[in-house]
Amino acid sequence: MSPEQPTHEVLAALDASAAAGAVLDTAVRVGRLTDSTVVAVHVRSDPAVPVDVVASLAEERGIALRVLDGDPGPTLIEALRGPEAIAAVIGGSARSVRPGPGACRVSRTILEQSDGPVVVVPPDTGPHQEIRRLLLPLEGSEASSRAVLDQLVPLVATDIELEVLHVFTPATVPPMLDQPTYDLDTLGKAFLSRHCPGASRIEFRGGGVVDQVTRLSVDHHADLIVLTWSQSPSPRHAQVVRGVLAASSLPVLLLPVLAVAPVDPAPAPAAAPASGTITLVHR
Amino acid sequence: MIGATFEAIALRWDGAAQSDPPSDPPSDPTVDASGLRERLEALSAAGVHVVLVSEGPPEETQRRLQARPGGPGTLHLCAERGSTLLAVTGDGSAPVPGGGGALGRLATFFEDRGVTGGLTLVLERGRAPGDATVGDRPPPLTDVFPRAAVVDTGVAVDDAGQVLSVLDEQLTRRAERRVPQIDQDPAWTVPLPEGRDHERMAEALATLSNGCAGTRGSRGEVGPDAAPLFLVNGVYGADDHLLPGPLWTGFDPTDPGLPGPGQRMLDLRGGTLYRFGDDAGALRSLRFVSLASPEAMALRAEGPASLLPTGDPLRSPSPSAACTFERRGDHYGARTGDHGSGIAVAARERVVTSGDHRIVERLATWSADRTGAARLDDAYGRLVAVEARGFDRSLADHRHAWARRWADADVTIDGDPAAELAARFAVFQLLSAAAAHGESAVGARGLTGTGYAGHVFWDADVFVLPALVAIHPAAARSMLEYRIRRLPTARAAALALGRSGARFPWESAGDGSDVTPREVTGPDGEPVAISTGPDEEHIVADVAWAAAHYADWTGDADFLAGPGRPLLVDTARYWASRVESDADGRGHIRGVVGPDEYHVHVDDNAFTNVMARWNLRRGAAFLQGTHGADEASTWLGLAASLIDGWDPATQLYEQFDGYFAHEPLLMSEVGTPPMAVDMLLGAERVSGSQLIKQADVLMAHHLVPEELERGSLRPCLDFYEPRTAHGSSLSPAISASLWARAGDPERALGLFRMAARLDLDDTTGTTADGLHLATMGGVWQALAFGFLGLAAEAGTLVVRPSLPAAWGALALSFRFAGQPVRVRADADHVTVTCRAPLTVAVDGEGPTRCPPGTTAIRWTGARPTGERR
């Protein structure tokens, strides 16, 4: 990759809504995170509709604008499948991952059909610094780990602080913890080694997943929340995504997994130990 | 070609041969025994044990053979039928005393030296189908040496050529230093899990240790998935963590990709780690940490040269470790350590390469200093001694030492081979955990990993020690010595709190001070206090209990009268200063943590108070009749005043003051144990409930049943077990023991299996960082005190069996009152084998005075209907 001109592109889906500015600002941050060029993409179903509003938004931020004609959802999906596109940034909310007709049709289409990472920018997201700290909740399934390895790791700079969060469920709670200070350290190393070797550290929590994700993202000043998901909006499979989008004002990077990720049992024995600190909290 | 090296050879020899050829040599080579004699003598010099079995009397065989073996391997002669066993040495031959069949005695002789059937090669004539002489022929030698490899010496009476060529191959393999094999008896070997995800778990499972030093079972070709480790007992670094020593087992293959092919197997009986495979590119290796010479370690490996590169055999434990290297001729040395402790390792390697095939023999020794820099000169000096002994002889010594160790520790469970193997694995690790001399700091994970930093908890005193008291008393004594030498620190700790006596810390390392982490960082970056250090004080009584149990079981009265006395007296003095008396004269111990760590800072924890009461009474017994009689009287008064939570109405002990008022949550409402339920529900919810982490009140029933109301065990089991999350690895085995004692061995069996498989199945997900020694101690205790119902009562060995239906019989070997004992219980007999007269009481019946030998005592075989104390 040429140091002067990155060949990767982050595509910001741009419309004339009130959220457009936040989408572009977040896209700029994602571009810096991934060392990519940001391109704003505006799709108009009616070629007669003027684009001066979106053009102005893009120009203010020094972002190139690409105007496409067609059905917005499928057209954006087609653009995302271009060889240089590595991620999309869209405006969205919990409704974007809710089944059935209604608003957010375009964002739903992108989220359900995209082959790669999509950053969802909530409408209430505020101004943020550079993206340096990512919060990655993982349930410990192979599918999610594969999505992280295949899509997130190649995407981000190596000096990014990646914090993994695992919220215990009845299926994943350890059977025994003699002295939690020591045992959680061992379990944490094993979990990271198996599911996210490049992470800086892991946090274990108990309780509701959405609540813990939201709380930790605030407590640890995360800049971006990363979630893996099955791209299925059905109630059973998108609860966490909907819940986080509804509760957090942070952008959420969604990584599609190849198959529905069931909740796995406790992590298997370790491979190489990972560096990082372990913090125990239970609420 | 047989392609394997054997430690013993059993040969049928029916040759009517002479030792020296006559002046006119006969054309038939079978009558010339000189070739056989030469080879037998050479095998003896190489350390191989040989037995010749002949039709005629052995004296006649020797007259014809005229062998003069010089050792160290033995030569025995015997007849196919009969009791005469002749031992032949360079000085002549002499009958071996003893009764019974000669071959049976010889098999015992071999097994006593760790040479079991699988290490034996049998050469005898095969049996053709329809052989008309089958009925007249003696049984095959494989009846005496099961699992032995067999070479059919042919239909002819003597196929001398074949016999000699087999013996020549054995001599050649010895000369070439080929990798020895192990007896792959499935009852004694643990296959290790393969695959990168299980590499560190396998390393922990395959740790080899002699109680002084331990080496994890890492592959030689260490890759990124491995965590190799060499530790010396009690050598801590500046951070109060066990200090990693230089690594001596590594190879740096030219292709550091996936591990080389081959399977690995832990040989429990021989104490070795064996690697083998059928693939042409497979590595074969055998490794041991000597039980006979505690500072010696050795390995042999053979395979593709690319997997066994030559060079410095020593490695730094980690890239960041301070490790220095040196070389003195063929000897390599390395040393780790800083700030007042160190470990030094010296090694020598011998390499033979033939084409692409390489054989490597590596001998290593260590020296260590707990308070200063380790001396490499000491390690070099020991290495010279090990070199003089040689690998083969050192291995034979090591196997012999393990055979002696197992003679006092074996477990057999008829009808349940999986449970038997798991139990033997637990015993193996227990026998490896502590040294037989000096002091032993037995950390929660022993020498098997870095987990828990090598710190010593009550795991050592009440879980590991009771097992070692019985199966390896010298090791138990060394564990007590660790506590004795830290009495000054314990006394200072009590004084610092404004109390008297000795207060042992919850978590201890090198100098005996409290190394319990004080806090953990909370989610907001603020510290969250850990209360076990300041509040889990039952450890004080646990140490005292360990000392008393050692003395009661071994009969070592000198210990308690001498060095062990302060462990009982000073701890009692601590409790006397700790008990608070209220206006009504009742004694309280407030603000503690019991074994159940879900509830912290509680008042009058039943276990703590009952143990303190026991401690006060036991300590007072030392002072009565002495100038300390007044103090003893005070202690007895305090003991009698202590609240213990007993409620006669419910026949229950309340775990702590106010426990019964907590939310009556049962595990059936939460999930299936084992479960770290505090992680799921949150500490606040759990601490407000009746859910408990592990046996607490029931732990008192386990350790000091005599302190509790008769008949209270079953009600307490019925009440507390449904509330027990078994969220601690220490828990299931204790419950198993108690359920067996309470007359429900079937329920006990499920918990026993959970405990016995804990590390083999990596139930906790933490085996990679070390084995759970307390669980293993609990497993042995469940067998001994639960299913066999053993107890020591005033010098009498009490046996109250409670066997599950799946077990046809349970037998334990152990030491009691200074002698080796074996107790076997089946449906209707308890069989006791002892060397000196022993009083045994079976199942509440009158005592039986068992004479030396084996005594079968009939018992009803009925499940105990009542509670056993």
Short mmCIF file of C-alpha atoms in Angstrom, two decimals, chain A residues 142 168-171 173-187 189-190 194 203-207 216 219-220 267-273 278-283, chain B residues 196-198 200-201 224-225 445 452 455 457 506-507 517 521-523 530 597 674-676 678-683 693 726-730 732 754 758 762-766 769 772:
data_model
loop_
_atom_site.label_atom_id
_atom_site.label_comp_id
_atom_site.label_asym_id
_atom_site.label_seq_id
_atom_site.Cartn_x
_atom_site.Cartn_y
_atom_site.Cartn_z
CA GLU A 142 -15.73 -20.04 16.95
CA PHE A 168 -20.84 -14.89 31.63
CA THR A 169 -24.03 -16.72 30.79
CA PRO A 170 -25.28 -19.94 32.36
CA ALA A 171 -23.56 -21.75 29.51
CA VAL A 173 -19.86 -19.26 33.51
CA PRO A 174 -16.83 -21.13 34.84
CA PRO A 175 -17.72 -24.18 36.88
CA MET A 176 -15.18 -23.37 39.56
CA LEU A 177 -13.13 -20.39 40.67
CA ASP A 178 -11.01 -21.20 43.67
CA GLN A 179 -9.45 -17.77 44.05
CA PRO A 180 -10.90 -15.53 41.35
CA THR A 181 -7.89 -13.24 41.25
CA TYR A 182 -5.76 -16.10 39.95
CA ASP A 183 -8.27 -18.24 38.10
CA LEU A 184 -9.78 -15.40 36.09
CA ASP A 185 -6.27 -14.48 35.01
CA THR A 186 -5.79 -17.99 33.69
CA LEU A 187 -9.21 -18.11 32.07
CA LYS A 189 -5.37 -15.72 28.95
CA ALA A 190 -6.98 -18.85 27.59
CA ARG A 194 -8.27 -18.81 21.55
CA GLU A 203 -12.86 -8.02 31.25
CA PHE A 204 -15.22 -10.58 32.73
CA ARG A 205 -18.67 -9.57 33.82
CA GLY A 206 -21.87 -11.15 35.01
CA GLY A 207 -25.35 -9.87 34.37
CA LEU A 216 -18.02 -0.72 30.30
CA ASP A 219 -16.33 3.41 32.23
CA HIS A 220 -13.37 2.55 30.03
CA PRO A 267 -13.50 -21.65 26.61
CA ALA A 268 -11.30 -24.64 25.91
CA PRO A 269 -7.80 -25.00 27.31
CA ALA A 270 -5.28 -22.39 26.36
CA ALA A 271 -2.84 -22.23 23.56
CA ALA A 272 -0.15 -19.54 23.84
CA PRO A 273 -0.64 -17.12 26.70
CA ILE A 278 -7.34 -9.12 33.86
CA THR A 279 -9.91 -7.23 35.85
CA LEU A 280 -12.62 -8.89 37.85
CA VAL A 281 -15.89 -7.18 38.44
CA HIS A 282 -19.21 -8.58 39.37
CA ARG A 283 -22.24 -6.49 39.90
CA ARG B 196 -2.49 -26.97 19.84
CA ASP B 197 -5.53 -26.05 21.89
CA HIS B 198 -4.61 -28.64 24.49
CA ARG B 200 -0.53 -26.35 27.78
CA MET B 201 -3.04 -28.59 29.47
CA PRO B 224 4.24 -20.72 20.58
CA ASP B 225 1.55 -22.87 22.16
CA ARG B 445 -0.63 -26.02 41.89
CA TYR B 452 -1.23 -19.31 42.10
CA HIS B 455 1.67 -19.90 47.11
CA PHE B 457 -2.94 -22.21 51.19
CA TRP B 506 -4.04 -17.30 54.40
CA GLU B 507 -1.57 -17.26 51.54
CA PRO B 517 -3.40 -9.95 47.20
CA THR B 521 -8.76 -3.18 40.39
CA GLY B 522 -12.43 -2.52 39.92
CA PRO B 523 -14.08 -1.38 36.74
CA ILE B 530 -9.93 -8.84 48.99
CA GLU B 597 -16.04 -17.41 50.43
CA PRO B 674 -20.43 -27.13 39.67
CA MET B 675 -20.91 -23.45 38.98
CA ALA B 676 -19.17 -20.25 40.00
CA ASP B 678 -21.25 -15.55 42.06
CA MET B 679 -20.06 -14.79 38.53
CA LEU B 680 -23.56 -15.35 37.23
CA LEU B 681 -25.73 -13.77 39.87
CA GLY B 682 -23.30 -11.24 41.26
CA ALA B 683 -21.55 -11.21 44.60
CA LYS B 693 -19.33 -22.00 47.39
CA HIS B 726 -19.31 -26.59 44.25
CA GLY B 727 -17.77 -23.46 42.80
CA SER B 728 -14.40 -24.51 44.19
CA SER B 729 -12.21 -27.37 43.03
CA LEU B 730 -11.79 -28.27 46.70
CA PRO B 732 -16.65 -32.20 45.32
CA MET B 754 -16.23 -35.02 39.24
CA LEU B 758 -11.14 -32.42 37.23
CA ASP B 762 -9.85 -29.68 32.43
CA THR B 763 -13.20 -29.07 34.04
CA THR B 764 -12.23 -25.64 35.33
CA GLY B 765 -10.50 -24.44 32.18
CA THR B 766 -7.44 -23.60 34.27
CA ASP B 769 -1.60 -23.17 34.53
CA HIS B 772 -5.26 -28.83 41.38
#
